[in-house]
Short mmCIF file of C-alpha atoms and ligand atoms in Angstrom, two decimals:
data_model
loop_
_atom_site.label_atom_id
_atom_site.label_comp_id
_atom_site.label_asym_id
_atom_site.label_seq_id
_atom_site.Cartn_x
_atom_site.Cartn_y
_atom_site.Cartn_z
CA MET A 5 0.00 0.00 0.00
CA PRO A 6 1.92 3.08 -1.21
CA GLY A 7 0.46 5.46 1.40
CA LEU A 8 1.80 3.45 4.33
CA ARG A 9 5.15 4.03 5.99
CA ILE A 10 6.41 0.84 7.68
CA GLU A 11 8.63 1.15 10.77
CA GLY A 12 9.98 -1.62 13.03
CA TYR A 13 10.91 -1.39 16.71
CA VAL A 14 12.88 -3.81 18.89
CA ILE A 15 15.37 -3.80 21.72
CA VAL A 16 17.92 -6.58 21.65
CA SER A 17 20.71 -7.89 23.84
CA ALA A 18 24.35 -7.88 22.67
CA ASP A 19 23.75 -11.35 21.23
CA GLY A 20 20.62 -10.31 19.29
CA MET A 21 17.93 -11.69 21.63
CA LEU A 22 14.58 -9.99 22.26
CA ALA A 23 13.30 -12.28 25.01
CA SER A 24 14.36 -15.01 27.40
CA ALA A 25 14.28 -18.72 26.63
CA ALA A 26 10.80 -18.74 28.19
CA HIS A 27 9.58 -16.28 25.47
CA VAL A 28 9.26 -13.51 28.06
CA MET A 29 10.91 -10.09 27.82
CA PRO A 30 13.23 -10.09 30.86
CA ASP A 31 13.71 -7.08 33.15
CA GLU A 32 17.36 -6.86 31.99
CA LEU A 33 16.05 -5.63 28.59
CA LYS A 34 13.83 -2.91 30.09
CA PHE A 35 15.33 0.60 30.18
CA LYS A 36 13.52 3.85 30.95
CA GLY A 37 14.99 5.74 27.97
CA ASP A 38 14.08 2.98 25.52
CA LYS A 39 10.58 2.70 26.93
CA GLN A 40 10.05 6.47 26.51
CA PHE A 41 11.34 6.29 22.92
CA PHE A 42 9.09 3.28 22.10
CA THR A 43 6.01 4.79 23.80
CA ALA A 44 6.36 8.10 21.93
CA ALA A 45 6.72 6.23 18.62
CA LEU A 46 3.60 4.15 19.26
CA ASP A 47 1.64 7.26 20.26
CA ARG A 48 2.54 8.78 16.84
CA ALA A 49 1.74 5.63 14.82
CA ASP A 50 -1.56 5.20 12.98
CA LEU A 51 -1.50 1.41 13.30
CA ILE A 52 0.41 -1.20 15.32
CA VAL A 53 1.09 -4.74 14.10
CA HIS A 54 2.15 -7.64 16.33
CA GLY A 55 1.89 -11.34 17.04
CA ARG A 56 -0.40 -12.61 19.76
CA HIS A 57 2.30 -12.50 22.48
CA SER A 58 3.78 -9.07 21.76
CA TYR A 59 1.04 -6.77 23.09
CA GLU A 60 2.87 -3.69 24.44
CA ASP A 61 0.63 -3.31 27.53
CA GLN A 62 0.97 0.44 28.10
CA PRO A 63 -1.54 2.99 29.47
CA ASN A 64 -2.31 4.20 25.93
CA SER A 65 -2.64 0.69 24.46
CA PRO A 66 -6.48 0.74 24.45
CA LEU A 67 -6.40 3.91 22.33
CA ARG A 68 -4.26 2.39 19.56
CA LYS A 69 -5.52 0.75 16.38
CA ARG A 70 -3.79 -2.59 15.92
CA ILE A 71 -3.58 -5.72 13.81
CA MET A 72 -2.81 -8.90 15.74
CA LEU A 73 -1.53 -11.97 13.90
CA THR A 74 -3.08 -15.31 14.81
CA ARG A 75 -3.74 -18.67 13.19
CA LYS A 76 -6.99 -18.97 15.14
CA ILE A 77 -8.91 -17.36 12.28
CA ASP A 78 -8.77 -17.94 8.48
CA GLY A 79 -8.13 -14.46 7.10
CA VAL A 80 -9.28 -11.18 8.63
CA ALA A 81 -11.79 -10.72 11.46
CA PRO A 82 -12.71 -8.24 14.15
CA ASP A 83 -11.26 -8.93 17.60
CA PRO A 84 -14.29 -9.59 19.82
CA SER A 85 -12.30 -8.44 22.86
CA ASN A 86 -11.02 -5.12 21.45
CA PRO A 87 -12.99 -2.77 19.14
CA LYS A 88 -9.74 -1.16 17.93
CA ALA A 89 -8.12 -4.49 16.93
CA THR A 90 -8.21 -6.58 13.76
CA LEU A 91 -7.21 -10.24 13.79
CA TRP A 92 -5.13 -11.31 10.77
CA ASN A 93 -3.87 -14.65 9.47
CA PRO A 94 -1.45 -13.92 6.58
CA ALA A 95 -2.07 -17.43 5.20
CA GLY A 96 -5.60 -16.37 4.29
CA ALA A 97 -5.51 -12.63 3.56
CA SER A 98 -3.11 -9.92 2.43
CA PHE A 99 -1.66 -7.22 4.69
CA GLU A 100 -3.57 -4.70 2.58
CA ALA A 101 -6.86 -6.49 3.38
CA ALA A 102 -6.03 -6.39 7.10
CA CYS A 103 -5.18 -2.65 6.90
CA ASP A 104 -8.44 -2.05 5.02
CA HIS A 105 -10.35 -3.83 7.76
CA ALA A 106 -8.57 -1.68 10.35
CA GLY A 107 -9.58 1.41 8.35
CA VAL A 108 -5.97 2.55 7.83
CA ARG A 109 -4.94 3.35 4.25
CA SER A 110 -2.22 5.92 4.89
CA GLY A 111 0.14 6.97 7.68
CA THR A 112 2.69 5.12 9.79
CA VAL A 113 2.54 1.45 10.73
CA ALA A 114 4.66 0.30 13.69
CA ILE A 115 5.71 -3.37 13.58
CA ILE A 116 6.55 -4.47 17.13
CA GLY A 117 7.24 -8.23 16.92
CA GLY A 118 7.73 -11.04 17.61
CA PRO A 119 10.48 -12.54 15.45
CA ASP A 120 8.31 -14.05 12.68
CA VAL A 121 6.28 -10.86 12.39
CA PHE A 122 9.47 -8.77 12.14
CA ALA A 123 10.78 -11.15 9.47
CA MET A 124 7.61 -10.89 7.39
CA PHE A 125 8.25 -7.16 6.84
CA LEU A 126 12.05 -7.22 6.31
CA ASP A 127 11.72 -6.24 2.64
CA ARG A 128 9.12 -3.54 3.40
CA TYR A 129 10.53 -1.44 6.25
CA ASP A 130 11.12 2.21 5.48
CA THR A 131 12.98 2.42 8.80
CA PHE A 132 13.81 -0.26 11.38
CA TRP A 133 14.69 1.22 14.79
CA LEU A 134 17.14 -1.20 16.38
CA SER A 135 17.71 -0.55 20.09
CA LEU A 136 20.73 -2.29 21.54
CA ALA A 137 21.58 -3.12 25.17
CA PRO A 138 25.27 -3.99 24.74
CA ARG A 139 25.86 -5.06 28.35
CA VAL A 140 23.05 -7.63 28.39
CA ARG A 141 23.61 -11.19 27.11
CA LEU A 142 20.83 -13.79 26.80
CA PRO A 143 22.67 -16.79 25.35
CA ASP A 144 19.67 -19.13 25.45
CA GLY A 145 17.18 -16.40 24.59
CA GLU A 146 14.75 -15.87 21.72
CA PRO A 147 16.41 -14.32 18.65
CA CYS A 148 14.92 -11.08 17.32
CA PHE A 149 14.84 -12.45 13.75
CA PRO A 150 15.02 -16.00 12.37
CA GLY A 151 18.71 -16.53 11.44
CA VAL A 152 20.11 -14.86 14.59
CA PRO A 153 22.67 -15.60 16.12
CA ALA A 154 24.29 -17.26 13.07
CA GLN A 155 23.98 -13.76 11.59
CA SER A 156 23.70 -10.60 13.66
CA PRO A 157 20.51 -8.50 13.51
CA GLN A 158 22.59 -5.80 11.76
CA GLN A 159 23.78 -8.25 9.07
CA ILE A 160 20.19 -9.32 8.45
CA LEU A 161 18.92 -5.75 8.15
CA ALA A 162 21.77 -4.93 5.73
CA ALA A 163 20.97 -8.04 3.65
CA HIS A 164 17.46 -6.69 3.22
CA GLY A 165 18.62 -3.35 1.83
CA LEU A 166 18.68 -1.24 5.00
CA SER A 167 21.60 0.99 6.04
CA PRO A 168 22.40 2.40 9.51
CA GLY A 169 22.05 6.07 10.37
CA ASP A 170 23.47 7.80 13.45
CA ALA A 171 22.87 6.06 16.77
CA GLN A 172 21.11 7.97 19.53
CA ILE A 173 21.85 7.22 23.20
CA LEU A 174 18.71 6.25 25.13
CA ASP A 175 20.31 5.29 28.46
CA SER A 176 23.85 6.49 29.05
CA ALA A 177 24.39 4.52 32.28
CA ASP A 178 23.99 1.25 30.39
CA ASP A 179 25.13 2.42 26.93
CA VAL A 180 21.71 1.66 25.45
CA SER A 181 21.26 3.23 22.02
CA VAL A 182 18.87 3.15 19.08
CA THR A 183 20.01 3.12 15.43
CA PRO A 184 17.64 3.84 12.55
CA TRP A 185 18.17 1.39 9.66
CA ARG A 186 16.76 3.09 6.56
CA ARG A 187 16.02 1.97 3.05
CA ALA A 188 17.67 4.05 0.35
CA ALA A 189 15.03 6.22 -1.36
N1 LIG B 227 12.63 -6.95 23.08
C1 LIG B 227 11.65 -6.47 22.32
O1 LIG B 227 11.72 -5.33 21.84
C2 LIG B 227 10.48 -7.33 22.01
C3 LIG B 227 9.70 -7.07 20.88
C4 LIG B 227 8.66 -7.92 20.59
C5 LIG B 227 8.40 -8.99 21.42
N2 LIG B 227 9.17 -9.18 22.50
C6 LIG B 227 8.93 -10.32 23.39
O2 LIG B 227 9.23 -11.49 22.66
C7 LIG B 227 8.29 -12.47 22.92
C8 LIG B 227 7.66 -12.78 21.55
O3 LIG B 227 6.79 -13.80 21.63
P1 LIG B 227 6.54 -14.83 20.43
O4 LIG B 227 7.80 -15.40 19.96
O5 LIG B 227 5.50 -15.75 20.92
O6 LIG B 227 6.02 -13.95 19.20
P2 LIG B 227 4.64 -13.23 18.83
O7 LIG B 227 4.77 -12.98 17.36
O8 LIG B 227 4.36 -12.08 19.68
O9 LIG B 227 3.47 -14.28 19.09
C9 LIG B 227 3.42 -15.49 18.40
C10 LIG B 227 1.97 -15.73 18.05
O10 LIG B 227 1.55 -14.76 17.08
C11 LIG B 227 0.82 -15.40 16.05
N3 LIG B 227 1.62 -15.39 14.81
C12 LIG B 227 2.96 -15.10 14.68
N4 LIG B 227 3.32 -15.21 13.38
C13 LIG B 227 2.20 -15.57 12.71
C14 LIG B 227 1.94 -15.86 11.34
N5 LIG B 227 2.90 -15.79 10.38
N6 LIG B 227 0.69 -16.20 10.98
C15 LIG B 227 -0.31 -16.24 11.91
N7 LIG B 227 -0.12 -16.01 13.22
C16 LIG B 227 1.13 -15.68 13.61
C17 LIG B 227 0.55 -16.81 16.52
O11 LIG B 227 -0.62 -16.72 17.35
P3 LIG B 227 -1.65 -17.93 17.57
O12 LIG B 227 -0.99 -18.82 18.55
O13 LIG B 227 -2.87 -17.23 18.09
O14 LIG B 227 -1.88 -18.57 16.24
C18 LIG B 227 1.77 -17.09 17.37
O15 LIG B 227 1.56 -18.10 18.34
C19 LIG B 227 7.33 -11.90 23.96
O16 LIG B 227 7.80 -12.20 25.25
C20 LIG B 227 7.48 -10.40 23.80
O17 LIG B 227 7.28 -9.67 24.99
C21 LIG B 227 10.21 -8.40 22.82
#
């Protein structure tokens, strides 16, 4: 859909993990500066897209339009538990059909995980905001993209045509930063 700008958001450990082995985001990956950055981005977005376990659970979450991926339905359906949410199974309907159902045809879409959902949009991101916590290691954790840790998240983003811009420090005490990976115009 040409009117949509696609942006991705994740924070990863030094070894490229977004969650623990138990598929839970551990406290070690939670930083005030990154949370403020992520919250502000979601407040600006017109639509949020995520898998069933990646709900951001913030005070403004009920205000946000979202598409949630699930195999529990065939294509696209309203979420009976949330009037602002659309359920989507990519095996049965296009992303455009899901956006249409959500009533969003232009603006910014924030993709917020998990790994398979991030991977589905690797060739479509305008910008992927990669936050990095370099002092945290989660050796048995859940990789942010399929293919990590054999390849780093940065190598995967580069292989999909994205290039890094200037990093911005989000938490100086722990050297946490965010780097925008942008597609050449
Ligand atoms: N560090 C970070 O920035 C960050 C970012 C995102 C997530 N996380 C954390 O990472 C963990 C991610 O959990 P997760 O691995 O379970 O991923 P998830 O994508 O949030 O949830 C997986 C579920 O989403 C649905 N889904 C995913 N891909 C699908 C597809 N192609 N087609 C249809 N349905 C699909 C399925 O739901 P059904 O079972 O209903 O079919 C699947 O069971 C969570 O703990 C989350 O908090 C961390």
